[in-house]
Short mmCIF file of C-alpha atoms and ligand atoms in Angstrom, two decimals:
data_model
loop_
_atom_site.label_atom_id
_atom_site.label_comp_id
_atom_site.label_asym_id
_atom_site.label_seq_id
_atom_site.Cartn_x
_atom_site.Cartn_y
_atom_site.Cartn_z
CA MET A 1 47.31 9.38 -29.89
CA THR A 2 43.44 9.35 -29.42
CA ASP A 3 41.57 12.44 -31.28
CA ARG A 4 37.81 10.76 -31.34
CA LYS A 5 35.96 9.70 -28.60
CA ILE A 6 33.18 7.64 -29.21
CA GLY A 7 30.29 6.29 -26.63
CA TYR A 8 28.53 3.47 -26.85
CA ILE A 9 25.37 2.36 -25.06
CA VAL A 10 24.10 -1.47 -24.79
CA GLY A 11 20.43 -1.98 -24.68
CA SER A 12 20.64 -5.09 -22.61
CA ILE A 13 21.57 -5.45 -18.72
CA SER A 14 21.63 -9.42 -19.60
CA SER A 15 24.71 -11.09 -18.00
CA THR A 16 25.56 -12.87 -21.05
CA SER A 17 24.35 -10.57 -23.72
CA ILE A 18 25.56 -10.64 -27.13
CA ASN A 19 25.02 -7.54 -27.97
CA ARG A 20 27.46 -6.58 -25.17
CA ARG A 21 29.83 -9.22 -27.06
CA LEU A 22 29.32 -7.24 -30.17
CA ALA A 23 29.84 -3.61 -28.66
CA LYS A 24 33.44 -5.17 -27.14
CA ALA A 25 34.15 -6.40 -30.87
CA LEU A 26 33.60 -2.75 -31.78
CA GLU A 27 35.66 -1.85 -28.90
CA ARG A 28 38.39 -3.77 -30.46
CA LEU A 29 38.03 -2.98 -34.06
CA ALA A 30 38.10 0.89 -33.35
CA PRO A 31 40.63 2.65 -36.07
CA GLU A 32 43.76 4.21 -34.71
CA GLY A 33 43.15 7.55 -33.10
CA THR A 34 39.34 6.36 -32.18
CA ALA A 35 38.34 5.57 -28.50
CA LEU A 36 35.20 3.44 -27.97
CA VAL A 37 33.73 4.07 -24.48
CA GLU A 38 30.96 2.45 -22.85
CA ILE A 39 27.76 4.71 -21.30
CA PRO A 40 26.43 2.55 -19.03
CA ILE A 41 22.64 2.59 -18.30
CA GLU A 42 22.02 -0.45 -15.68
CA ASP A 43 22.12 2.00 -12.73
CA LEU A 44 19.56 4.41 -13.89
CA PRO A 45 16.23 4.60 -12.14
CA PHE A 46 13.06 4.60 -13.75
CA TYR A 47 12.46 8.16 -15.40
CA SER A 48 9.81 10.33 -14.47
CA PRO A 49 8.66 14.01 -14.85
CA ASP A 50 8.90 14.41 -11.15
CA HIS A 51 12.98 14.60 -11.89
CA ASP A 52 12.71 17.28 -14.19
CA ALA A 53 13.36 19.94 -11.26
CA ASP A 54 16.30 18.09 -9.49
CA TYR A 55 18.13 15.00 -11.85
CA PRO A 56 19.66 12.62 -9.76
CA GLN A 57 23.68 12.48 -10.09
CA VAL A 58 23.37 9.23 -12.04
CA ALA A 59 21.21 10.59 -14.79
CA ARG A 60 23.44 14.06 -14.82
CA ASP A 61 26.35 11.88 -15.35
CA PHE A 62 24.53 9.93 -18.12
CA LYS A 63 23.45 13.05 -19.93
CA LYS A 64 27.05 14.64 -19.82
CA ALA A 65 28.78 11.30 -20.97
CA ILE A 66 26.53 11.32 -23.93
CA GLU A 67 27.29 15.32 -24.34
CA ASP A 68 31.00 14.66 -24.09
CA VAL A 69 31.71 12.10 -26.71
CA ASP A 70 31.97 12.93 -30.56
CA GLY A 71 29.30 10.41 -31.34
CA VAL A 72 27.17 7.52 -29.80
CA ILE A 73 26.76 3.96 -31.16
CA ILE A 74 23.62 2.11 -29.77
CA VAL A 75 24.40 -1.77 -29.63
CA THR A 76 20.70 -2.88 -29.31
CA PRO A 77 18.83 -6.34 -28.70
CA GLU A 78 15.30 -6.79 -30.35
CA TYR A 79 12.51 -7.46 -27.91
CA SER A 80 9.02 -8.19 -29.30
CA ARG A 81 10.06 -6.48 -32.66
CA SER A 82 11.05 -2.89 -30.69
CA ILE A 83 13.70 -1.95 -28.50
CA PRO A 84 14.17 -3.47 -24.49
CA GLY A 85 12.42 -1.15 -22.08
CA VAL A 86 15.82 -0.63 -20.33
CA LEU A 87 17.32 1.22 -23.47
CA LYS A 88 13.88 3.30 -23.84
CA ASN A 89 13.85 4.37 -20.12
CA ALA A 90 17.70 5.43 -20.66
CA LEU A 91 16.77 7.64 -23.76
CA ASP A 92 13.76 9.46 -22.06
CA TRP A 93 16.44 10.67 -19.29
CA ALA A 94 18.68 11.77 -22.25
CA ALA A 95 15.66 13.84 -23.69
CA ARG A 96 14.72 15.54 -20.58
CA PRO A 97 14.31 17.76 -19.04
CA TRP A 98 12.81 19.44 -22.14
CA GLY A 99 15.07 21.87 -24.28
CA GLN A 100 18.01 19.79 -23.01
CA GLY A 101 18.12 16.88 -25.12
CA SER A 102 21.31 15.46 -24.56
CA PHE A 103 21.43 14.07 -28.40
CA ASP A 104 20.25 17.25 -30.12
CA GLY A 105 22.93 17.27 -33.22
CA LYS A 106 24.72 14.55 -31.69
CA PRO A 107 26.23 11.92 -34.41
CA THR A 108 24.58 8.55 -33.45
CA ALA A 109 24.83 4.64 -35.22
CA VAL A 110 22.73 1.99 -34.16
CA ILE A 111 23.45 -1.90 -34.52
CA GLY A 112 22.61 -4.71 -33.06
CA THR A 113 22.64 -8.89 -32.92
CA SER A 114 20.13 -11.87 -32.47
CA GLY A 115 19.73 -15.16 -33.95
CA GLY A 116 17.04 -14.49 -35.76
CA GLY A 117 16.68 -13.68 -39.53
CA ILE A 118 16.32 -9.97 -39.52
CA ALA A 119 18.77 -9.56 -36.99
CA THR A 120 17.12 -6.56 -35.16
CA ALA A 121 16.05 -4.70 -38.23
CA ALA A 122 12.51 -4.13 -36.66
CA ALA A 123 13.92 -2.75 -33.29
CA GLN A 124 16.65 -0.36 -34.87
CA GLN A 125 13.89 0.99 -37.13
CA HIS A 126 12.09 2.15 -34.01
CA LEU A 127 15.47 3.36 -32.37
CA LYS A 128 15.91 5.22 -35.70
CA ALA A 129 12.42 6.95 -35.45
CA ILE A 130 13.48 8.11 -31.71
CA LEU A 131 16.61 9.69 -32.56
CA SER A 132 15.25 11.71 -35.59
CA HIS A 133 12.88 13.06 -33.10
CA TYR A 134 16.22 13.78 -30.87
CA ASN A 135 17.51 15.70 -33.88
CA ALA A 136 20.45 13.36 -33.77
CA PRO A 137 21.97 12.71 -37.32
CA THR A 138 21.89 8.90 -37.64
CA LEU A 139 24.32 6.53 -39.84
CA GLY A 140 22.04 5.17 -42.83
CA GLN A 141 24.57 2.78 -44.60
CA PRO A 142 25.66 0.30 -44.01
CA GLU A 143 22.87 -0.70 -41.61
CA GLY A 144 23.62 -2.69 -38.27
CA TYR A 145 22.04 -6.06 -38.91
CA VAL A 146 24.07 -8.94 -37.45
CA GLN A 147 22.63 -12.58 -36.94
CA THR A 148 24.59 -14.31 -34.41
CA THR A 149 25.60 -17.72 -34.79
CA PRO A 150 27.07 -19.46 -31.84
CA GLY A 151 30.56 -18.71 -31.22
CA LEU A 152 30.89 -15.61 -33.61
CA PHE A 153 31.74 -13.46 -31.05
CA THR A 154 33.93 -14.32 -27.58
CA GLU A 155 33.19 -12.58 -24.28
CA THR A 156 35.97 -10.15 -24.93
CA GLY A 157 34.98 -9.31 -28.38
CA GLU A 158 37.15 -11.37 -30.55
CA VAL A 159 35.50 -11.78 -33.93
CA THR A 160 35.81 -15.56 -35.16
CA ASN A 161 34.49 -14.57 -38.61
CA GLU A 162 36.38 -13.00 -41.17
CA GLN A 163 33.54 -11.24 -43.00
CA THR A 164 31.88 -10.08 -40.06
CA ALA A 165 35.14 -8.55 -38.62
CA GLU A 166 35.60 -6.71 -41.93
CA PHE A 167 31.87 -5.59 -42.18
CA LEU A 168 32.03 -4.00 -38.46
CA THR A 169 35.57 -2.33 -39.73
CA ALA A 170 33.75 -0.89 -42.52
CA TYR A 171 30.76 0.20 -40.06
CA LEU A 172 33.20 2.29 -37.76
CA GLU A 173 34.73 3.85 -40.69
CA ALA A 174 31.40 4.87 -42.18
CA PHE A 175 30.08 6.39 -38.81
CA GLY A 176 33.88 8.22 -38.46
CA ALA A 177 33.06 9.66 -41.87
CA LEU A 178 29.46 11.08 -40.16
CA ILE A 179 30.92 12.22 -37.37
CA GLU A 180 33.37 14.27 -39.31
CA ARG A 181 30.64 15.70 -41.52
CA TYR A 182 28.96 17.03 -38.88
CA ALA A 183 32.08 18.00 -36.89
CA PRO A 184 32.21 21.77 -35.29
CA VAL A 185 34.34 24.04 -37.86
CA ALA A 186 36.97 26.00 -35.66
CA VAL A 187 36.80 29.44 -36.83
CA ALA A 188 39.91 31.59 -36.54
CA ALA A 189 39.27 34.59 -34.40
C1 LIG B 1 11.57 -10.48 -24.02
C2 LIG B 1 12.18 -10.68 -24.82
C3 LIG B 1 11.70 -10.79 -26.43
C4 LIG B 1 12.33 -10.85 -27.51
N1 LIG B 1 12.33 -10.66 -29.11
C5 LIG B 1 12.59 -10.74 -29.74
C6 LIG B 1 12.40 -10.25 -31.24
O1 LIG B 1 11.48 -9.56 -31.38
N2 LIG B 1 13.75 -10.45 -32.09
C7 LIG B 1 14.49 -11.16 -32.22
O2 LIG B 1 15.50 -11.30 -33.15
N3 LIG B 1 15.06 -11.56 -30.80
C8 LIG B 1 13.75 -11.59 -29.98
N4 LIG B 1 14.25 -11.89 -28.57
C9 LIG B 1 15.40 -12.73 -28.50
C10 LIG B 1 16.94 -12.00 -28.54
O3 LIG B 1 17.15 -11.60 -29.60
C11 LIG B 1 17.87 -12.93 -27.54
O4 LIG B 1 17.30 -13.16 -26.28
C12 LIG B 1 19.38 -11.91 -27.50
O5 LIG B 1 20.07 -12.61 -26.83
C13 LIG B 1 19.06 -10.66 -26.77
O6 LIG B 1 20.24 -9.98 -26.64
P1 LIG B 1 21.03 -9.94 -25.53
O7 LIG B 1 21.83 -11.46 -25.09
O8 LIG B 1 22.53 -8.85 -25.95
O9 LIG B 1 20.60 -9.34 -24.28
C14 LIG B 1 13.73 -11.76 -27.57
C15 LIG B 1 14.13 -12.08 -26.26
C16 LIG B 1 13.38 -11.32 -25.19
C17 LIG B 1 13.60 -11.81 -23.85
#
């Protein structure tokens, strides 16, 4: 039985994205009772405040998908020491209309992979600042810096290195604990 639903956003629309492979790996390693589902961003148009009075359906669906899950993992590349524009555009849709931010109170976690030694750490710092502004509690530890080597993840998300698989499993467990901490408490009538 699945009792927890985690959404994930991939901050890359590349057809060969290594971050998508990492997301697939997380999907595979999800603990019993937890389902990971993608919240896609590639069909979102550019955000403009002109849309605030009447959001297009694709953006309404995007916001609802965030609001409907127990937590959101953002799996992102680093572009020039920050997050890619496609991801920032998606986050802008989520943040508006004013007062209706979809991330308000939503448990979040960030993770990413690149071949570089700091493995998207700079992008993740920017992303955490944005999520803090959204009032979204964000996983502090473990930090999701995954340095890619050729073949580390297969296209379908198999992890070929045992230590990496163990790290990702621990990462998901820690995020599950954060979600638990922020879960609404049912009050008996
Ligand atoms: C515009 C651009 C900027 C980049 N800047 C960085 C960077 O700042 N740090 C880094 O580690 N890799 C950087 N890279 C390399 C990416 O890590 C690499 O292209 C990676 O495969 C992107 O993730 P993806 O495959 O999931 O799309 C950059 C790539 C592009 C296209």
